[in-house]
Amino acid sequence: KKRKSFQDDLQEKISFEPDDRTYDNMGLLAPLATKLDEATGEWALSYADLSPATPTTPAGISFLLTNICYAFVGIKLGIQ
């Protein structure tokens, strides 16, 4: 079996098509999420592929909670 290059593997897993992303799970925040993604080229609301973990598993939650640490440090450094 021929091995894939890292770049080919990424292109297969990551889609940059703007129509692929849905905001159905965002409720009232969907319009804001849409505008934020439009303004940042879909970067602001993207996150790492945690497979096989999901954002609702303990590992996924732990990973996403690290954002709180980054936000706190960013605010702290911004105040100084």
JSON list of N, CA and C in Angstrom, two decimals:
[
{"chain": "A", "resi": 1, "resn": "LYS", "atom": "N", "xyz": [0.84, -1.18, 0.00]},
{"chain": "A", "resi": 1, "resn": "LYS", "atom": "CA", "xyz": [0.00, 0.00, 0.00]},
{"chain": "A", "resi": 1, "resn": "LYS", "atom": "C", "xyz": [0.89, 1.25, 0.00]},
{"chain": "A", "resi": 2, "resn": "LYS", "atom": "N", "xyz": [0.59, 2.16, -0.89]},
{"chain": "A", "resi": 2, "resn": "LYS", "atom": "CA", "xyz": [1.38, 3.38, -0.99]},
{"chain": "A", "resi": 2, "resn": "LYS", "atom": "C", "xyz": [1.05, 4.32, 0.17]},
{"chain": "A", "resi": 3, "resn": "ARG", "atom": "N", "xyz": [2.08, 4.86, 0.79]},
{"chain": "A", "resi": 3, "resn": "ARG", "atom": "CA", "xyz": [1.89, 5.78, 1.90]},
{"chain": "A", "resi": 3, "resn": "ARG", "atom": "C", "xyz": [1.57, 7.17, 1.38]},
{"chain": "A", "resi": 4, "resn": "LYS", "atom": "N", "xyz": [0.69, 7.87, 2.08]},
{"chain": "A", "resi": 4, "resn": "LYS", "atom": "CA", "xyz": [0.34, 9.23, 1.71]},
{"chain": "A", "resi": 4, "resn": "LYS", "atom": "C", "xyz": [1.34, 10.20, 2.30]},
{"chain": "A", "resi": 5, "resn": "SER", "atom": "N", "xyz": [1.53, 11.28, 1.59]},
{"chain": "A", "resi": 5, "resn": "SER", "atom": "CA", "xyz": [2.36, 12.34, 2.16]},
{"chain": "A", "resi": 5, "resn": "SER", "atom": "C", "xyz": [1.55, 13.06, 3.22]},
{"chain": "A", "resi": 6, "resn": "PHE", "atom": "N", "xyz": [2.23, 13.74, 4.11]},
{"chain": "A", "resi": 6, "resn": "PHE", "atom": "CA", "xyz": [1.57, 14.50, 5.16]},
{"chain": "A", "resi": 6, "resn": "PHE", "atom": "C", "xyz": [0.61, 15.53, 4.55]},
{"chain": "A", "resi": 7, "resn": "GLN", "atom": "N", "xyz": [1.05, 16.21, 3.50]},
{"chain": "A", "resi": 7, "resn": "GLN", "atom": "CA", "xyz": [0.23, 17.23, 2.85]},
{"chain": "A", "resi": 7, "resn": "GLN", "atom": "C", "xyz": [-1.03, 16.62, 2.24]},
{"chain": "A", "resi": 8, "resn": "ASP", "atom": "N", "xyz": [-0.91, 15.48, 1.58]},
{"chain": "A", "resi": 8, "resn": "ASP", "atom": "CA", "xyz": [-2.07, 14.82, 1.00]},
{"chain": "A", "resi": 8, "resn": "ASP", "atom": "C", "xyz": [-3.05, 14.39, 2.07]},
{"chain": "A", "resi": 9, "resn": "ASP", "atom": "N", "xyz": [-2.53, 13.88, 3.18]},
{"chain": "A", "resi": 9, "resn": "ASP", "atom": "CA", "xyz": [-3.37, 13.47, 4.29]},
{"chain": "A", "resi": 9, "resn": "ASP", "atom": "C", "xyz": [-4.15, 14.66, 4.85]},
{"chain": "A", "resi": 10, "resn": "LEU", "atom": "N", "xyz": [-3.47, 15.79, 5.02]},
{"chain": "A", "resi": 10, "resn": "LEU", "atom": "CA", "xyz": [-4.15, 16.98, 5.53]},
{"chain": "A", "resi": 10, "resn": "LEU", "atom": "C", "xyz": [-5.22, 17.48, 4.57]},
{"chain": "A", "resi": 11, "resn": "GLN", "atom": "N", "xyz": [-4.91, 17.51, 3.30]},
{"chain": "A", "resi": 11, "resn": "GLN", "atom": "CA", "xyz": [-5.89, 17.98, 2.32]},
{"chain": "A", "resi": 11, "resn": "GLN", "atom": "C", "xyz": [-7.12, 17.09, 2.29]},
{"chain": "A", "resi": 12, "resn": "GLU", "atom": "N", "xyz": [-6.92, 15.82, 2.55]},
{"chain": "A", "resi": 12, "resn": "GLU", "atom": "CA", "xyz": [-8.04, 14.88, 2.57]},
{"chain": "A", "resi": 12, "resn": "GLU", "atom": "C", "xyz": [-8.92, 15.11, 3.79]},
{"chain": "A", "resi": 13, "resn": "LYS", "atom": "N", "xyz": [-8.31, 15.44, 4.93]},
{"chain": "A", "resi": 13, "resn": "LYS", "atom": "CA", "xyz": [-9.05, 15.60, 6.18]},
{"chain": "A", "resi": 13, "resn": "LYS", "atom": "C", "xyz": [-9.63, 16.99, 6.38]},
{"chain": "A", "resi": 14, "resn": "ILE", "atom": "N", "xyz": [-8.98, 17.99, 5.83]},
{"chain": "A", "resi": 14, "resn": "ILE", "atom": "CA", "xyz": [-9.38, 19.37, 6.08]},
{"chain": "A", "resi": 14, "resn": "ILE", "atom": "C", "xyz": [-10.02, 19.94, 4.83]},
{"chain": "A", "resi": 15, "resn": "SER", "atom": "N", "xyz": [-11.20, 20.47, 5.01]},
{"chain": "A", "resi": 15, "resn": "SER", "atom": "CA", "xyz": [-11.88, 21.10, 3.89]},
{"chain": "A", "resi": 15, "resn": "SER", "atom": "C", "xyz": [-11.97, 22.59, 4.15]},
{"chain": "A", "resi": 16, "resn": "PHE", "atom": "N", "xyz": [-11.61, 23.38, 3.17]},
{"chain": "A", "resi": 16, "resn": "PHE", "atom": "CA", "xyz": [-11.69, 24.82, 3.31]},
{"chain": "A", "resi": 16, "resn": "PHE", "atom": "C", "xyz": [-12.85, 25.40, 2.53]},
{"chain": "A", "resi": 17, "resn": "GLU", "atom": "N", "xyz": [-13.80, 24.55, 2.19]},
{"chain": "A", "resi": 17, "resn": "GLU", "atom": "CA", "xyz": [-14.97, 25.02, 1.46]},
{"chain": "A", "resi": 17, "resn": "GLU", "atom": "C", "xyz": [-15.87, 25.77, 2.44]},
{"chain": "A", "resi": 18, "resn": "PRO", "atom": "N", "xyz": [-16.22, 27.03, 2.15]},
{"chain": "A", "resi": 18, "resn": "PRO", "atom": "CA", "xyz": [-17.03, 27.81, 3.07]},
{"chain": "A", "resi": 18, "resn": "PRO", "atom": "C", "xyz": [-18.41, 27.25, 3.30]},
{"chain": "A", "resi": 19, "resn": "ASP", "atom": "N", "xyz": [-18.95, 26.48, 2.37]},
{"chain": "A", "resi": 19, "resn": "ASP", "atom": "CA", "xyz": [-20.30, 25.95, 2.53]},
{"chain": "A", "resi": 19, "resn": "ASP", "atom": "C", "xyz": [-20.35, 24.70, 3.40]},
{"chain": "A", "resi": 20, "resn": "ASP", "atom": "N", "xyz": [-19.19, 24.16, 3.80]},
{"chain": "A", "resi": 20, "resn": "ASP", "atom": "CA", "xyz": [-19.15, 22.94, 4.59]},
{"chain": "A", "resi": 20, "resn": "ASP", "atom": "C", "xyz": [-19.54, 23.15, 6.05]},
{"chain": "A", "resi": 21, "resn": "ARG", "atom": "N", "xyz": [-19.32, 24.32, 6.58]},
{"chain": "A", "resi": 21, "resn": "ARG", "atom": "CA", "xyz": [-19.54, 24.58, 7.99]},
{"chain": "A", "resi": 21, "resn": "ARG", "atom": "C", "xyz": [-21.00, 24.97, 8.23]},
{"chain": "A", "resi": 22, "resn": "THR", "atom": "N", "xyz": [-21.59, 24.39, 9.27]},
{"chain": "A", "resi": 22, "resn": "THR", "atom": "CA", "xyz": [-22.94, 24.76, 9.66]},
{"chain": "A", "resi": 22, "resn": "THR", "atom": "C", "xyz": [-22.91, 25.35, 11.06]},
{"chain": "A", "resi": 23, "resn": "TYR", "atom": "N", "xyz": [-23.91, 26.13, 11.35]},
{"chain": "A", "resi": 23, "resn": "TYR", "atom": "CA", "xyz": [-23.98, 26.81, 12.66]},
{"chain": "A", "resi": 23, "resn": "TYR", "atom": "C", "xyz": [-25.27, 26.43, 13.38]},
{"chain": "A", "resi": 24, "resn": "ASP", "atom": "N", "xyz": [-25.84, 25.29, 13.02]},
{"chain": "A", "resi": 24, "resn": "ASP", "atom": "CA", "xyz": [-27.11, 24.85, 13.61]},
{"chain": "A", "resi": 24, "resn": "ASP", "atom": "C", "xyz": [-27.02, 24.66, 15.12]},
{"chain": "A", "resi": 25, "resn": "ASN", "atom": "N", "xyz": [-25.87, 24.26, 15.61]},
{"chain": "A", "resi": 25, "resn": "ASN", "atom": "CA", "xyz": [-25.71, 23.98, 17.04]},
{"chain": "A", "resi": 25, "resn": "ASN", "atom": "C", "xyz": [-25.41, 25.24, 17.86]},
{"chain": "A", "resi": 26, "resn": "MET", "atom": "N", "xyz": [-25.39, 26.40, 17.25]},
{"chain": "A", "resi": 26, "resn": "MET", "atom": "CA", "xyz": [-25.04, 27.63, 17.95]},
{"chain": "A", "resi": 26, "resn": "MET", "atom": "C", "xyz": [-26.25, 28.42, 18.44]},
{"chain": "A", "resi": 27, "resn": "GLY", "atom": "N", "xyz": [-27.44, 27.99, 18.08]},
{"chain": "A", "resi": 27, "resn": "GLY", "atom": "CA", "xyz": [-28.65, 28.66, 18.55]},
{"chain": "A", "resi": 27, "resn": "GLY", "atom": "C", "xyz": [-28.69, 30.13, 18.18]},
{"chain": "A", "resi": 28, "resn": "LEU", "atom": "N", "xyz": [-28.94, 30.98, 19.18]},
{"chain": "A", "resi": 28, "resn": "LEU", "atom": "CA", "xyz": [-29.05, 32.42, 18.95]},
{"chain": "A", "resi": 28, "resn": "LEU", "atom": "C", "xyz": [-27.74, 33.06, 18.53]},
{"chain": "A", "resi": 29, "resn": "LEU", "atom": "N", "xyz": [-26.63, 32.39, 18.77]},
{"chain": "A", "resi": 29, "resn": "LEU", "atom": "CA", "xyz": [-25.32, 32.93, 18.42]},
{"chain": "A", "resi": 29, "resn": "LEU", "atom": "C", "xyz": [-24.92, 32.63, 16.97]},
{"chain": "A", "resi": 30, "resn": "ALA", "atom": "N", "xyz": [-25.76, 31.91, 16.24]},
{"chain": "A", "resi": 30, "resn": "ALA", "atom": "CA", "xyz": [-25.43, 31.52, 14.86]},
{"chain": "A", "resi": 30, "resn": "ALA", "atom": "C", "xyz": [-25.11, 32.72, 13.97]},
{"chain": "A", "resi": 31, "resn": "PRO", "atom": "N", "xyz": [-25.90, 33.81, 13.98]},
{"chain": "A", "resi": 31, "resn": "PRO", "atom": "CA", "xyz": [-25.55, 34.95, 13.13]},
{"chain": "A", "resi": 31, "resn": "PRO", "atom": "C", "xyz": [-24.19, 35.56, 13.49]},
{"chain": "A", "resi": 32, "resn": "LEU", "atom": "N", "xyz": [-23.90, 35.65, 14.78]},
{"chain": "A", "resi": 32, "resn": "LEU", "atom": "CA", "xyz": [-22.61, 36.18, 15.22]},
{"chain": "A", "resi": 32, "resn": "LEU", "atom": "C", "xyz": [-21.47, 35.26, 14.79]},
{"chain": "A", "resi": 33, "resn": "ALA", "atom": "N", "xyz": [-21.67, 33.95, 14.93]},
{"chain": "A", "resi": 33, "resn": "ALA", "atom": "CA", "xyz": [-20.66, 32.98, 14.52]},
{"chain": "A", "resi": 33, "resn": "ALA", "atom": "C", "xyz": [-20.40, 33.07, 13.02]},
{"chain": "A", "resi": 34, "resn": "THR", "atom": "N", "xyz": [-21.46, 33.23, 12.26]},
{"chain": "A", "resi": 34, "resn": "THR", "atom": "CA", "xyz": [-21.32, 33.35, 10.80]},
{"chain": "A", "resi": 34, "resn": "THR", "atom": "C", "xyz": [-20.49, 34.58, 10.44]},
{"chain": "A", "resi": 35, "resn": "LYS", "atom": "N", "xyz": [-20.81, 35.71, 11.04]},
{"chain": "A", "resi": 35, "resn": "LYS", "atom": "CA", "xyz": [-20.07, 36.96, 10.76]},
{"chain": "A", "resi": 35, "resn": "LYS", "atom": "C", "xyz": [-18.61, 36.83, 11.19]},
{"chain": "A", "resi": 36, "resn": "LEU", "atom": "N", "xyz": [-18.38, 36.22, 12.35]},
{"chain": "A", "resi": 36, "resn": "LEU", "atom": "CA", "xyz": [-17.02, 36.05, 12.85]},
{"chain": "A", "resi": 36, "resn": "LEU", "atom": "C", "xyz": [-16.20, 35.17, 11.90]},
{"chain": "A", "resi": 37, "resn": "ASP", "atom": "N", "xyz": [-16.80, 34.10, 11.43]},
{"chain": "A", "resi": 37, "resn": "ASP", "atom": "CA", "xyz": [-16.09, 33.23, 10.49]},
{"chain": "A", "resi": 37, "resn": "ASP", "atom": "C", "xyz": [-15.84, 33.92, 9.16]},
{"chain": "A", "resi": 38, "resn": "GLU", "atom": "N", "xyz": [-16.81, 34.70, 8.69]},
{"chain": "A", "resi": 38, "resn": "GLU", "atom": "CA", "xyz": [-16.61, 35.45, 7.44]},
{"chain": "A", "resi": 38, "resn": "GLU", "atom": "C", "xyz": [-15.46, 36.43, 7.57]},
{"chain": "A", "resi": 39, "resn": "ALA", "atom": "N", "xyz": [-15.38, 37.09, 8.73]},
{"chain": "A", "resi": 39, "resn": "ALA", "atom": "CA", "xyz": [-14.34, 38.11, 8.94]},
{"chain": "A", "resi": 39, "resn": "ALA", "atom": "C", "xyz": [-12.95, 37.51, 9.09]},
{"chain": "A", "resi": 40, "resn": "THR", "atom": "N", "xyz": [-12.87, 36.27, 9.55]},
{"chain": "A", "resi": 40, "resn": "THR", "atom": "CA", "xyz": [-11.56, 35.66, 9.81]},
{"chain": "A", "resi": 40, "resn": "THR", "atom": "C", "xyz": [-11.23, 34.52, 8.85]},
{"chain": "A", "resi": 41, "resn": "GLY", "atom": "N", "xyz": [-11.99, 34.35, 7.79]},
{"chain": "A", "resi": 41, "resn": "GLY", "atom": "CA", "xyz": [-11.72, 33.25, 6.86]},
{"chain": "A", "resi": 41, "resn": "GLY", "atom": "C", "xyz": [-11.91, 31.89, 7.50]},
{"chain": "A", "resi": 42, "resn": "GLU", "atom": "N", "xyz": [-12.92, 31.77, 8.35]},
{"chain": "A", "resi": 42, "resn": "GLU", "atom": "CA", "xyz": [-13.26, 30.55, 9.10]},
{"chain": "A", "resi": 42, "resn": "GLU", "atom": "C", "xyz": [-12.18, 30.10, 10.07]},
{"chain": "A", "resi": 43, "resn": "TRP", "atom": "N", "xyz": [-11.32, 31.00, 10.48]},
{"chain": "A", "resi": 43, "resn": "TRP", "atom": "CA", "xyz": [-10.25, 30.65, 11.41]},
{"chain": "A", "resi": 43, "resn": "TRP", "atom": "C", "xyz": [-10.70, 30.75, 12.87]},
{"chain": "A", "resi": 44, "resn": "ALA", "atom": "N", "xyz": [-11.48, 31.77, 13.21]},
{"chain": "A", "resi": 44, "resn": "ALA", "atom": "CA", "xyz": [-11.80, 32.06, 14.61]},
{"chain": "A", "resi": 44, "resn": "ALA", "atom": "C", "xyz": [-12.52, 30.92, 15.33]},
{"chain": "A", "resi": 45, "resn": "LEU", "atom": "N", "xyz": [-13.38, 30.22, 14.64]},
{"chain": "A", "resi": 45, "resn": "LEU", "atom": "CA", "xyz": [-14.15, 29.16, 15.30]},
{"chain": "A", "resi": 45, "resn": "LEU", "atom": "C", "xyz": [-13.67, 27.76, 14.95]},
{"chain": "A", "resi": 46, "resn": "SER", "atom": "N", "xyz": [-12.49, 27.65, 14.39]},
{"chain": "A", "resi": 46, "resn": "SER", "atom": "CA", "xyz": [-11.95, 26.33, 14.06]},
{"chain": "A", "resi": 46, "resn": "SER", "atom": "C", "xyz": [-11.11, 25.82, 15.22]},
{"chain": "A", "resi": 47, "resn": "TYR", "atom": "N", "xyz": [-10.97, 24.53, 15.30]},
{"chain": "A", "resi": 47, "resn": "TYR", "atom": "CA", "xyz": [-10.14, 23.93, 16.33]},
{"chain": "A", "resi": 47, "resn": "TYR", "atom": "C", "xyz": [-9.58, 22.61, 15.82]},
{"chain": "A", "resi": 48, "resn": "ALA", "atom": "N", "xyz": [-8.65, 22.08, 16.56]},
{"chain": "A", "resi": 48, "resn": "ALA", "atom": "CA", "xyz": [-7.94, 20.87, 16.15]},
{"chain": "A", "resi": 48, "resn": "ALA", "atom": "C", "xyz": [-8.87, 19.67, 16.06]},
{"chain": "A", "resi": 49, "resn": "ASP", "atom": "N", "xyz": [-8.55, 18.77, 15.16]},
{"chain": "A", "resi": 49, "resn": "ASP", "atom": "CA", "xyz": [-9.28, 17.51, 15.06]},
{"chain": "A", "resi": 49, "resn": "ASP", "atom": "C", "xyz": [-8.83, 16.64, 16.22]},
{"chain": "A", "resi": 50, "resn": "LEU", "atom": "N", "xyz": [-9.73, 16.34, 17.12]},
{"chain": "A", "resi": 50, "resn": "LEU", "atom": "CA", "xyz": [-9.39, 15.59, 18.33]},
{"chain": "A", "resi": 50, "resn": "LEU", "atom": "C", "xyz": [-9.68, 14.10, 18.20]},
{"chain": "A", "resi": 51, "resn": "SER", "atom": "N", "xyz": [-9.91, 13.62, 16.98]},
{"chain": "A", "resi": 51, "resn": "SER", "atom": "CA", "xyz": [-10.29, 12.22, 16.75]},
{"chain": "A", "resi": 51, "resn": "SER", "atom": "C", "xyz": [-9.38, 11.28, 17.51]},
{"chain": "A", "resi": 52, "resn": "PRO", "atom": "N", "xyz": [-9.90, 10.28, 18.14]},
{"chain": "A", "resi": 52, "resn": "PRO", "atom": "CA", "xyz": [-11.29, 9.86, 18.22]},
{"chain": "A", "resi": 52, "resn": "PRO", "atom": "C", "xyz": [-12.08, 10.61, 19.29]},
{"chain": "A", "resi": 53, "resn": "ALA", "atom": "N", "xyz": [-11.46, 11.48, 20.02]},
{"chain": "A", "resi": 53, "resn": "ALA", "atom": "CA", "xyz": [-12.19, 12.27, 21.02]},
{"chain": "A", "resi": 53, "resn": "ALA", "atom": "C", "xyz": [-13.05, 13.32, 20.31]},
{"chain": "A", "resi": 54, "resn": "THR", "atom": "N", "xyz": [-14.08, 13.78, 20.98]},
{"chain": "A", "resi": 54, "resn": "THR", "atom": "CA", "xyz": [-14.94, 14.84, 20.46]},
{"chain": "A", "resi": 54, "resn": "THR", "atom": "C", "xyz": [-14.96, 15.97, 21.48]},
{"chain": "A", "resi": 55, "resn": "PRO", "atom": "N", "xyz": [-15.50, 17.12, 21.14]},
{"chain": "A", "resi": 55, "resn": "PRO", "atom": "CA", "xyz": [-15.56, 18.21, 22.12]},
{"chain": "A", "resi": 55, "resn": "PRO", "atom": "C", "xyz": [-16.40, 17.91, 23.36]},
{"chain": "A", "resi": 56, "resn": "THR", "atom": "N", "xyz": [-17.11, 16.78, 23.36]},
{"chain": "A", "resi": 56, "resn": "THR", "atom": "CA", "xyz": [-17.92, 16.44, 24.53]},
{"chain": "A", "resi": 56, "resn": "THR", "atom": "C", "xyz": [-17.33, 15.31, 25.37]},
{"chain": "A", "resi": 57, "resn": "THR", "atom": "N", "xyz": [-16.21, 14.71, 24.95]},
{"chain": "A", "resi": 57, "resn": "THR", "atom": "CA", "xyz": [-15.56, 13.68, 25.75]},
{"chain": "A", "resi": 57, "resn": "THR", "atom": "C", "xyz": [-14.64, 14.37, 26.77]},
{"chain": "A", "resi": 58, "resn": "PRO", "atom": "N", "xyz": [-14.28, 13.68, 27.84]},
{"chain": "A", "resi": 58, "resn": "PRO", "atom": "CA", "xyz": [-13.39, 14.30, 28.83]},
{"chain": "A", "resi": 58, "resn": "PRO", "atom": "C", "xyz": [-12.09, 14.82, 28.23]},
{"chain": "A", "resi": 59, "resn": "ALA", "atom": "N", "xyz": [-11.49, 14.07, 27.31]},
{"chain": "A", "resi": 59, "resn": "ALA", "atom": "CA", "xyz": [-10.24, 14.52, 26.68]},
{"chain": "A", "resi": 59, "resn": "ALA", "atom": "C", "xyz": [-10.48, 15.77, 25.84]},
{"chain": "A", "resi": 60, "resn": "GLY", "atom": "N", "xyz": [-11.57, 15.78, 25.10]},
{"chain": "A", "resi": 60, "resn": "GLY", "atom": "CA", "xyz": [-11.89, 16.95, 24.28]},
{"chain": "A", "resi": 60, "resn": "GLY", "atom": "C", "xyz": [-12.19, 18.18, 25.12]},
{"chain": "A", "resi": 61, "resn": "ILE", "atom": "N", "xyz": [-12.94, 18.00, 26.18]},
{"chain": "A", "resi": 61, "resn": "ILE", "atom": "CA", "xyz": [-13.26, 19.11, 27.08]},
{"chain": "A", "resi": 61, "resn": "ILE", "atom": "C", "xyz": [-11.98, 19.66, 27.70]},
{"chain": "A", "resi": 62, "resn": "SER", "atom": "N", "xyz": [-11.10, 18.78, 28.14]},
{"chain": "A", "resi": 62, "resn": "SER", "atom": "CA", "xyz": [-9.83, 19.22, 28.73]},
{"chain": "A", "resi": 62, "resn": "SER", "atom": "C", "xyz": [-9.02, 20.03, 27.74]},
{"chain": "A", "resi": 63, "resn": "PHE", "atom": "N", "xyz": [-8.96, 19.55, 26.50]},
{"chain": "A", "resi": 63, "resn": "PHE", "atom": "CA", "xyz": [-8.22, 20.27, 25.48]},
{"chain": "A", "resi": 63, "resn": "PHE", "atom": "C", "xyz": [-8.82, 21.65, 25.23]},
{"chain": "A", "resi": 64, "resn": "LEU", "atom": "N", "xyz": [-10.12, 21.72, 25.09]},
{"chain": "A", "resi": 64, "resn": "LEU", "atom": "CA", "xyz": [-10.76, 23.00, 24.81]},
{"chain": "A", "resi": 64, "resn": "LEU", "atom": "C", "xyz": [-10.69, 23.96, 26.00]},
{"chain": "A", "resi": 65, "resn": "LEU", "atom": "N", "xyz": [-10.62, 23.43, 27.21]},
{"chain": "A", "resi": 65, "resn": "LEU", "atom": "CA", "xyz": [-10.50, 24.28, 28.39]},
{"chain": "A", "resi": 65, "resn": "LEU", "atom": "C", "xyz": [-9.15, 24.99, 28.47]},
{"chain": "A", "resi": 66, "resn": "THR", "atom": "N", "xyz": [-8.18, 24.49, 27.75]},
{"chain": "A", "resi": 66, "resn": "THR", "atom": "CA", "xyz": [-6.89, 25.19, 27.74]},
{"chain": "A", "resi": 66, "resn": "THR", "atom": "C", "xyz": [-7.04, 26.59, 27.16]},
{"chain": "A", "resi": 67, "resn": "ASN", "atom": "N", "xyz": [-8.08, 26.81, 26.37]},
{"chain": "A", "resi": 67, "resn": "ASN", "atom": "CA", "xyz": [-8.33, 28.15, 25.82]},
{"chain": "A", "resi": 67, "resn": "ASN", "atom": "C", "xyz": [-8.56, 29.18, 26.92]},
{"chain": "A", "resi": 68, "resn": "ILE", "atom": "N", "xyz": [-9.13, 28.75, 28.04]},
{"chain": "A", "resi": 68, "resn": "ILE", "atom": "CA", "xyz": [-9.35, 29.66, 29.16]},
{"chain": "A", "resi": 68, "resn": "ILE", "atom": "C", "xyz": [-8.00, 30.16, 29.69]},
{"chain": "A", "resi": 69, "resn": "CYS", "atom": "N", "xyz": [-7.03, 29.26, 29.78]},
{"chain": "A", "resi": 69, "resn": "CYS", "atom": "CA", "xyz": [-5.69, 29.65, 30.25]},
{"chain": "A", "resi": 69, "resn": "CYS", "atom": "C", "xyz": [-5.07, 30.67, 29.30]},
{"chain": "A", "resi": 70, "resn": "TYR", "atom": "N", "xyz": [-5.18, 30.40, 28.01]},
{"chain": "A", "resi": 70, "resn": "TYR", "atom": "CA", "xyz": [-4.61, 31.34, 27.02]},
{"chain": "A", "resi": 70, "resn": "TYR", "atom": "C", "xyz": [-5.31, 32.69, 27.09]},
{"chain": "A", "resi": 71, "resn": "ALA", "atom": "N", "xyz": [-6.62, 32.69, 27.25]},
{"chain": "A", "resi": 71, "resn": "ALA", "atom": "CA", "xyz": [-7.37, 33.94, 27.34]},
{"chain": "A", "resi": 71, "resn": "ALA", "atom": "C", "xyz": [-6.95, 34.72, 28.59]},
{"chain": "A", "resi": 72, "resn": "PHE", "atom": "N", "xyz": [-6.84, 34.01, 29.71]},
{"chain": "A", "resi": 72, "resn": "PHE", "atom": "CA", "xyz": [-6.45, 34.68, 30.96]},
{"chain": "A", "resi": 72, "resn": "PHE", "atom": "C", "xyz": [-5.06, 35.31, 30.83]},
{"chain": "A", "resi": 73, "resn": "VAL", "atom": "N", "xyz": [-4.12, 34.56, 30.31]},
{"chain": "A", "resi": 73, "resn": "VAL", "atom": "CA", "xyz": [-2.75, 35.07, 30.15]},
{"chain": "A", "resi": 73, "resn": "VAL", "atom": "C", "xyz": [-2.74, 36.24, 29.17]},
{"chain": "A", "resi": 74, "resn": "GLY", "atom": "N", "xyz": [-3.50, 36.13, 28.09]},
{"chain": "A", "resi": 74, "resn": "GLY", "atom": "CA", "xyz": [-3.57, 37.21, 27.11]},
{"chain": "A", "resi": 74, "resn": "GLY", "atom": "C", "xyz": [-4.13, 38.49, 27.72]},
{"chain": "A", "resi": 75, "resn": "ILE", "atom": "N", "xyz": [-5.18, 38.38, 28.52]},
{"chain": "A", "resi": 75, "resn": "ILE", "atom": "CA", "xyz": [-5.75, 39.54, 29.18]},
{"chain": "A", "resi": 75, "resn": "ILE", "atom": "C", "xyz": [-4.77, 40.12, 30.19]},
{"chain": "A", "resi": 76, "resn": "LYS", "atom": "N", "xyz": [-4.15, 39.24, 30.96]},
{"chain": "A", "resi": 76, "resn": "LYS", "atom": "CA", "xyz": [-3.18, 39.68, 31.97]},
{"chain": "A", "resi": 76, "resn": "LYS", "atom": "C", "xyz": [-2.02, 40.44, 31.31]},
{"chain": "A", "resi": 77, "resn": "LEU", "atom": "N", "xyz": [-1.49, 39.89, 30.22]},
{"chain": "A", "resi": 77, "resn": "LEU", "atom": "CA", "xyz": [-0.39, 40.56, 29.53]},
{"chain": "A", "resi": 77, "resn": "LEU", "atom": "C", "xyz": [-0.86, 41.84, 28.85]},
{"chain": "A", "resi": 78, "resn": "GLY", "atom": "N", "xyz": [-2.09, 41.86, 28.39]},
{"chain": "A", "resi": 78, "resn": "GLY", "atom": "CA", "xyz": [-2.62, 43.06, 27.75]},
{"chain": "A", "resi": 78, "resn": "GLY", "atom": "C", "xyz": [-2.81, 44.21, 28.73]},
{"chain": "A", "resi": 79, "resn": "ILE", "atom": "N", "xyz": [-3.10, 43.88, 29.98]},
{"chain": "A", "resi": 79, "resn": "ILE", "atom": "CA", "xyz": [-3.28, 44.92, 31.00]},
{"chain": "A", "resi": 79, "resn": "ILE", "atom": "C", "xyz": [-1.96, 45.55, 31.40]},
{"chain": "A", "resi": 80, "resn": "GLN", "atom": "N", "xyz": [-0.91, 44.76, 31.37]},
{"chain": "A", "resi": 80, "resn": "GLN", "atom": "CA", "xyz": [0.41, 45.26, 31.80]},
{"chain": "A", "resi": 80, "resn": "GLN", "atom": "C", "xyz": [0.98, 46.26, 30.86]}
]
